[in-house]
């Protein structure tokens, strides 16, 4: 099986280099003062009865197009109306069909926290996230050396952004420290894209009990969310389950009703 993560990261380095040539990091820094106020995703999940992070995603490397013509101005308000605790918006274009414009479009439409979900490898991307109105960013342990991950976490915090640290296995537990805002367990292996929601349960007992834990990928039933909540998770990142339906917001609404 081809290592998809390596391919994505190589492309991301190329993308970021091109973006830097078009707009310098100094120009991004100048735009920071105009960025919207930050909303705490960590607090939103900790205080929520459901903890569902509804994801806006058009495609994935493993499934191809899920909903090619999806518009954030249509899907995001429906997610908010249904009762999402937070939003995740994919901004990778080549592999997920997203862009930073999707967050910029969604930001004025809601007051709930928005996560920029992408493959963050450079502080340049943190400035981008701040400027378009994201409240939090995803940092993926499998894509970063521990030192780089800590460096990006520190920079994110200096910009007022929270960090969702994503790990997949016990080998990555060392990435967690007191600066970690939220810990995400990805049930999908980013090299092979094999998905197993039991991964969250396997790792739950090895995670800090006072941390805000998020289970990501492969969650398709309210019963699974109930089990995960009982295991200590407070956030549940779900995208395809909603996005593959005609009315993602309505699907989320029925999903939330079934959790309670």
PDB file of N, CA and C in Angstrom, residues 144-208:
ATOM      1  N   UNK A 144       5.126  15.314  11.727  1.00  0.00           N
ATOM      2  CA  UNK A 144       6.062  16.260  12.324  1.00  0.00           C
ATOM      3  C   UNK A 144       7.025  15.579  13.292  1.00  0.00           C
ATOM      4  N   UNK A 145       8.253  16.085  13.361  1.00  0.00           N
ATOM      5  CA  UNK A 145       9.164  15.672  14.419  1.00  0.00           C
ATOM      6  C   UNK A 145       8.693  16.318  15.725  1.00  0.00           C
ATOM      7  N   UNK A 146       8.939  15.681  16.869  1.00  0.00           N
ATOM      8  CA  UNK A 146       8.465  16.238  18.152  1.00  0.00           C
ATOM      9  C   UNK A 146       8.880  17.696  18.373  1.00  0.00           C
ATOM     10  N   UNK A 147      10.124  18.026  18.057  1.00  0.00           N
ATOM     11  CA  UNK A 147      10.617  19.390  18.263  1.00  0.00           C
ATOM     12  C   UNK A 147       9.847  20.384  17.398  1.00  0.00           C
ATOM     13  N   UNK A 148       9.586  20.001  16.146  1.00  0.00           N
ATOM     14  CA  UNK A 148       8.838  20.869  15.230  1.00  0.00           C
ATOM     15  C   UNK A 148       7.402  21.023  15.705  1.00  0.00           C
ATOM     16  N   UNK A 149       6.827  19.963  16.211  1.00  0.00           N
ATOM     17  CA  UNK A 149       5.457  20.004  16.713  1.00  0.00           C
ATOM     18  C   UNK A 149       5.353  20.970  17.896  1.00  0.00           C
ATOM     19  N   UNK A 150       6.326  20.911  18.797  1.00  0.00           N
ATOM     20  CA  UNK A 150       6.343  21.819  19.949  1.00  0.00           C
ATOM     21  C   UNK A 150       6.513  23.272  19.508  1.00  0.00           C
ATOM     22  N   UNK A 151       7.374  23.457  18.517  1.00  0.00           N
ATOM     23  CA  UNK A 151       7.635  24.802  17.987  1.00  0.00           C
ATOM     24  C   UNK A 151       6.359  25.398  17.371  1.00  0.00           C
ATOM     25  N   UNK A 152       5.641  24.587  16.600  1.00  0.00           N
ATOM     26  CA  UNK A 152       4.406  25.051  15.962  1.00  0.00           C
ATOM     27  C   UNK A 152       3.302  25.289  16.996  1.00  0.00           C
ATOM     28  N   UNK A 153       3.283  24.465  18.036  1.00  0.00           N
ATOM     29  CA  UNK A 153       2.299  24.655  19.110  1.00  0.00           C
ATOM     30  C   UNK A 153       2.522  25.992  19.801  1.00  0.00           C
ATOM     31  N   UNK A 154       3.779  26.275  20.102  1.00  0.00           N
ATOM     32  CA  UNK A 154       4.133  27.535  20.760  1.00  0.00           C
ATOM     33  C   UNK A 154       3.759  28.735  19.883  1.00  0.00           C
ATOM     34  N   UNK A 155       4.034  28.616  18.585  1.00  0.00           N
ATOM     35  CA  UNK A 155       3.716  29.710  17.661  1.00  0.00           C
ATOM     36  C   UNK A 155       2.208  29.883  17.543  1.00  0.00           C
ATOM     37  N   UNK A 156       1.471  28.785  17.469  1.00  0.00           N
ATOM     38  CA  UNK A 156       0.010  28.856  17.394  1.00  0.00           C
ATOM     39  C   UNK A 156      -0.551  29.589  18.608  1.00  0.00           C
ATOM     40  N   UNK A 157      -0.049  29.237  19.778  1.00  0.00           N
ATOM     41  CA  UNK A 157      -0.517  29.886  21.011  1.00  0.00           C
ATOM     42  C   UNK A 157      -0.201  31.379  21.010  1.00  0.00           C
ATOM     43  N   UNK A 158       0.950  31.744  20.464  1.00  0.00           N
ATOM     44  CA  UNK A 158       1.320  33.167  20.426  1.00  0.00           C
ATOM     45  C   UNK A 158       0.370  33.955  19.527  1.00  0.00           C
ATOM     46  N   UNK A 159      -0.267  33.254  18.590  1.00  0.00           N
ATOM     47  CA  UNK A 159      -1.231  33.890  17.688  1.00  0.00           C
ATOM     48  C   UNK A 159      -2.663  33.775  18.227  1.00  0.00           C
ATOM     49  N   UNK A 160      -2.804  33.133  19.382  1.00  0.00           N
ATOM     50  CA  UNK A 160      -4.133  32.978  19.959  1.00  0.00           C
ATOM     51  C   UNK A 160      -4.905  31.793  19.415  1.00  0.00           C
ATOM     52  N   UNK A 161      -4.208  30.882  18.742  1.00  0.00           N
ATOM     53  CA  UNK A 161      -4.851  29.690  18.185  1.00  0.00           C
ATOM     54  C   UNK A 161      -4.679  28.510  19.131  1.00  0.00           C
ATOM     55  N   UNK A 162      -5.728  27.701  19.265  1.00  0.00           N
ATOM     56  CA  UNK A 162      -5.606  26.461  20.027  1.00  0.00           C
ATOM     57  C   UNK A 162      -5.119  25.356  19.098  1.00  0.00           C
ATOM     58  N   UNK A 163      -4.603  24.273  19.701  1.00  0.00           N
ATOM     59  CA  UNK A 163      -4.038  23.170  18.924  1.00  0.00           C
ATOM     60  C   UNK A 163      -4.732  21.857  19.270  1.00  0.00           C
ATOM     61  N   UNK A 164      -5.171  21.167  18.227  1.00  0.00           N
ATOM     62  CA  UNK A 164      -5.632  19.792  18.367  1.00  0.00           C
ATOM     63  C   UNK A 164      -4.482  18.916  17.893  1.00  0.00           C
ATOM     64  N   UNK A 165      -3.826  18.240  18.832  1.00  0.00           N
ATOM     65  CA  UNK A 165      -2.707  17.364  18.508  1.00  0.00           C
ATOM     66  C   UNK A 165      -3.255  15.994  18.143  1.00  0.00           C
ATOM     67  N   UNK A 166      -2.943  15.528  16.954  1.00  0.00           N
ATOM     68  CA  UNK A 166      -3.460  14.240  16.489  1.00  0.00           C
ATOM     69  C   UNK A 166      -2.389  13.162  16.574  1.00  0.00           C
ATOM     70  N   UNK A 167      -2.736  12.072  17.276  1.00  0.00           N
ATOM     71  CA  UNK A 167      -1.858  10.904  17.305  1.00  0.00           C
ATOM     72  C   UNK A 167      -2.652   9.695  16.819  1.00  0.00           C
ATOM     73  N   UNK A 168      -1.927   8.642  16.465  1.00  0.00           N
ATOM     74  CA  UNK A 168      -2.601   7.441  15.964  1.00  0.00           C
ATOM     75  C   UNK A 168      -2.239   6.198  16.768  1.00  0.00           C
ATOM     76  N   UNK A 169      -1.071   6.243  17.420  1.00  0.00           N
ATOM     77  CA  UNK A 169      -0.609   5.048  18.128  1.00  0.00           C
ATOM     78  C   UNK A 169       0.111   5.418  19.416  1.00  0.00           C
ATOM     79  N   UNK A 170       0.364   4.406  20.245  1.00  0.00           N
ATOM     80  CA  UNK A 170       1.062   4.614  21.516  1.00  0.00           C
ATOM     81  C   UNK A 170       2.476   5.145  21.287  1.00  0.00           C
ATOM     82  N   UNK A 171       3.039   4.887  20.120  1.00  0.00           N
ATOM     83  CA  UNK A 171       4.387   5.372  19.798  1.00  0.00           C
ATOM     84  C   UNK A 171       4.461   6.894  19.792  1.00  0.00           C
ATOM     85  N   UNK A 172       3.291   7.551  19.656  1.00  0.00           N
ATOM     86  CA  UNK A 172       3.274   9.017  19.550  1.00  0.00           C
ATOM     87  C   UNK A 172       2.833   9.705  20.841  1.00  0.00           C
ATOM     88  N   UNK A 173       2.699   8.956  21.912  1.00  0.00           N
ATOM     89  CA  UNK A 173       2.271   9.533  23.197  1.00  0.00           C
ATOM     90  C   UNK A 173       3.251  10.590  23.700  1.00  0.00           C
ATOM     91  N   UNK A 174       4.515  10.470  23.309  1.00  0.00           N
ATOM     92  CA  UNK A 174       5.544  11.418  23.764  1.00  0.00           C
ATOM     93  C   UNK A 174       5.309  12.831  23.231  1.00  0.00           C
ATOM     94  N   UNK A 175       4.477  12.969  22.211  1.00  0.00           N
ATOM     95  CA  UNK A 175       4.183  14.297  21.662  1.00  0.00           C
ATOM     96  C   UNK A 175       3.307  15.118  22.613  1.00  0.00           C
ATOM     97  N   UNK A 176       2.618  14.447  23.525  1.00  0.00           N
ATOM     98  CA  UNK A 176       1.691  15.129  24.439  1.00  0.00           C
ATOM     99  C   UNK A 176       2.460  15.791  25.572  1.00  0.00           C
ATOM    100  N   UNK A 177       2.176  17.057  25.830  1.00  0.00           N
ATOM    101  CA  UNK A 177       2.764  17.749  26.979  1.00  0.00           C
ATOM    102  C   UNK A 177       1.767  18.753  27.542  1.00  0.00           C
ATOM    103  N   UNK A 178       2.185  19.524  28.537  1.00  0.00           N
ATOM    104  CA  UNK A 178       1.266  20.439  29.221  1.00  0.00           C
ATOM    105  C   UNK A 178       0.748  21.551  28.304  1.00  0.00           C
ATOM    106  N   UNK A 179       1.401  21.772  27.164  1.00  0.00           N
ATOM    107  CA  UNK A 179       0.963  22.810  26.230  1.00  0.00           C
ATOM    108  C   UNK A 179      -0.140  22.316  25.287  1.00  0.00           C
ATOM    109  N   UNK A 180      -0.381  21.025  25.296  1.00  0.00           N
ATOM    110  CA  UNK A 180      -1.372  20.445  24.389  1.00  0.00           C
ATOM    111  C   UNK A 180      -2.784  20.850  24.813  1.00  0.00           C
ATOM    112  N   UNK A 181      -3.526  21.489  23.920  1.00  0.00           N
ATOM    113  CA  UNK A 181      -4.882  21.937  24.250  1.00  0.00           C
ATOM    114  C   UNK A 181      -5.888  20.794  24.192  1.00  0.00           C
ATOM    115  N   UNK A 182      -5.838  20.027  23.119  1.00  0.00           N
ATOM    116  CA  UNK A 182      -6.745  18.912  22.905  1.00  0.00           C
ATOM    117  C   UNK A 182      -5.959  17.775  22.270  1.00  0.00           C
ATOM    118  N   UNK A 183      -6.314  16.548  22.620  1.00  0.00           N
ATOM    119  CA  UNK A 183      -5.635  15.380  22.057  1.00  0.00           C
ATOM    120  C   UNK A 183      -6.610  14.637  21.159  1.00  0.00           C
ATOM    121  N   UNK A 184      -6.243  14.497  19.893  1.00  0.00           N
ATOM    122  CA  UNK A 184      -7.075  13.763  18.954  1.00  0.00           C
ATOM    123  C   UNK A 184      -6.504  12.385  18.678  1.00  0.00           C
ATOM    124  N   UNK A 185      -7.366  11.378  18.682  1.00  0.00           N
ATOM    125  CA  UNK A 185      -6.951  10.041  18.281  1.00  0.00           C
ATOM    126  C   UNK A 185      -7.537   9.793  16.895  1.00  0.00           C
ATOM    127  N   UNK A 186      -6.666   9.644  15.908  1.00  0.00           N
ATOM    128  CA  UNK A 186      -7.153   9.375  14.562  1.00  0.00           C
ATOM    129  C   UNK A 186      -7.344   7.870  14.400  1.00  0.00           C
ATOM    130  N   UNK A 187      -8.563   7.479  14.121  1.00  0.00           N
ATOM    131  CA  UNK A 187      -8.863   6.061  13.920  1.00  0.00           C
ATOM    132  C   UNK A 187      -8.483   5.595  12.519  1.00  0.00           C
ATOM    133  N   UNK A 188      -8.012   6.539  11.701  1.00  0.00           N
ATOM    134  CA  UNK A 188      -7.589   6.224  10.327  1.00  0.00           C
ATOM    135  C   UNK A 188      -6.075   6.348  10.229  1.00  0.00           C
ATOM    136  N   UNK A 189      -5.428   5.283   9.806  1.00  0.00           N
ATOM    137  CA  UNK A 189      -3.985   5.327   9.615  1.00  0.00           C
ATOM    138  C   UNK A 189      -3.685   6.191   8.398  1.00  0.00           C
ATOM    139  N   UNK A 190      -2.856   7.219   8.560  1.00  0.00           N
ATOM    140  CA  UNK A 190      -2.625   8.167   7.473  1.00  0.00           C
ATOM    141  C   UNK A 190      -1.677   7.663   6.396  1.00  0.00           C
ATOM    142  N   UNK A 191      -1.061   6.522   6.632  1.00  0.00           N
ATOM    143  CA  UNK A 191      -0.233   5.938   5.585  1.00  0.00           C
ATOM    144  C   UNK A 191      -1.052   5.069   4.651  1.00  0.00           C
ATOM    145  N   UNK A 192      -1.923   4.236   5.247  1.00  0.00           N
ATOM    146  CA  UNK A 192      -2.719   3.279   4.474  1.00  0.00           C
ATOM    147  C   UNK A 192      -4.180   3.686   4.334  1.00  0.00           C
ATOM    148  N   UNK A 193      -4.640   4.601   5.201  1.00  0.00           N
ATOM    149  CA  UNK A 193      -6.030   5.044   5.280  1.00  0.00           C
ATOM    150  C   UNK A 193      -6.973   3.937   5.761  1.00  0.00           C
ATOM    151  N   UNK A 194      -6.418   2.899   6.389  1.00  0.00           N
ATOM    152  CA  UNK A 194      -7.242   1.879   7.035  1.00  0.00           C
ATOM    153  C   UNK A 194      -7.867   2.497   8.289  1.00  0.00           C
ATOM    154  N   UNK A 195      -9.167   2.278   8.484  1.00  0.00           N
ATOM    155  CA  UNK A 195      -9.893   2.900   9.587  1.00  0.00           C
ATOM    156  C   UNK A 195     -10.432   1.869  10.565  1.00  0.00           C
ATOM    157  N   UNK A 196     -10.203   2.113  11.867  1.00  0.00           N
ATOM    158  CA  UNK A 196     -10.705   1.233  12.920  1.00  0.00           C
ATOM    159  C   UNK A 196     -11.004   2.081  14.151  1.00  0.00           C
ATOM    160  N   UNK A 197     -12.287   2.310  14.432  1.00  0.00           N
ATOM    161  CA  UNK A 197     -12.682   3.184  15.530  1.00  0.00           C
ATOM    162  C   UNK A 197     -12.255   2.631  16.886  1.00  0.00           C
ATOM    163  N   UNK A 198     -11.976   1.332  16.959  1.00  0.00           N
ATOM    164  CA  UNK A 198     -11.516   0.738  18.219  1.00  0.00           C
ATOM    165  C   UNK A 198     -10.162   1.310  18.636  1.00  0.00           C
ATOM    166  N   UNK A 199      -9.483   1.959  17.709  1.00  0.00           N
ATOM    167  CA  UNK A 199      -8.195   2.575  18.035  1.00  0.00           C
ATOM    168  C   UNK A 199      -8.332   3.583  19.168  1.00  0.00           C
ATOM    169  N   UNK A 200      -9.443   4.336  19.182  1.00  0.00           N
ATOM    170  CA  UNK A 200      -9.671   5.316  20.247  1.00  0.00           C
ATOM    171  C   UNK A 200      -9.790   4.633  21.602  1.00  0.00           C
ATOM    172  N   UNK A 201     -10.495   3.513  21.631  1.00  0.00           N
ATOM    173  CA  UNK A 201     -10.679   2.789  22.896  1.00  0.00           C
ATOM    174  C   UNK A 201      -9.363   2.183  23.375  1.00  0.00           C
ATOM    175  N   UNK A 202      -8.551   1.701  22.439  1.00  0.00           N
ATOM    176  CA  UNK A 202      -7.259   1.105  22.812  1.00  0.00           C
ATOM    177  C   UNK A 202      -6.344   2.121  23.481  1.00  0.00           C
ATOM    178  N   UNK A 203      -6.401   3.372  23.010  1.00  0.00           N
ATOM    179  CA  UNK A 203      -5.479   4.392  23.523  1.00  0.00           C
ATOM    180  C   UNK A 203      -6.042   5.193  24.692  1.00  0.00           C
ATOM    181  N   UNK A 204      -7.355   5.145  24.905  1.00  0.00           N
ATOM    182  CA  UNK A 204      -8.010   5.996  25.907  1.00  0.00           C
ATOM    183  C   UNK A 204      -7.361   5.907  27.284  1.00  0.00           C
ATOM    184  N   UNK A 205      -7.045   4.704  27.731  1.00  0.00           N
ATOM    185  CA  UNK A 205      -6.488   4.520  29.068  1.00  0.00           C
ATOM    186  C   UNK A 205      -5.074   5.026  29.233  1.00  0.00           C
ATOM    187  N   UNK A 206      -4.394   5.316  28.110  1.00  0.00           N
ATOM    188  CA  UNK A 206      -3.010   5.792  28.167  1.00  0.00           C
ATOM    189  C   UNK A 206      -2.908   7.310  28.052  1.00  0.00           C
ATOM    190  N   UNK A 207      -4.074   7.985  27.976  1.00  0.00           N
ATOM    191  CA  UNK A 207      -4.091   9.429  27.786  1.00  0.00           C
ATOM    192  C   UNK A 207      -4.361  10.150  29.093  1.00  0.00           C
ATOM    193  N   UNK A 208      -3.879  11.399  29.242  1.00  0.00           N
ATOM    194  CA  UNK A 208      -4.117  12.162  30.467  1.00  0.00           C
ATOM    195  C   UNK A 208      -5.618  12.295  30.753  1.00  0.00           C
TER     196      UNK A 208
END
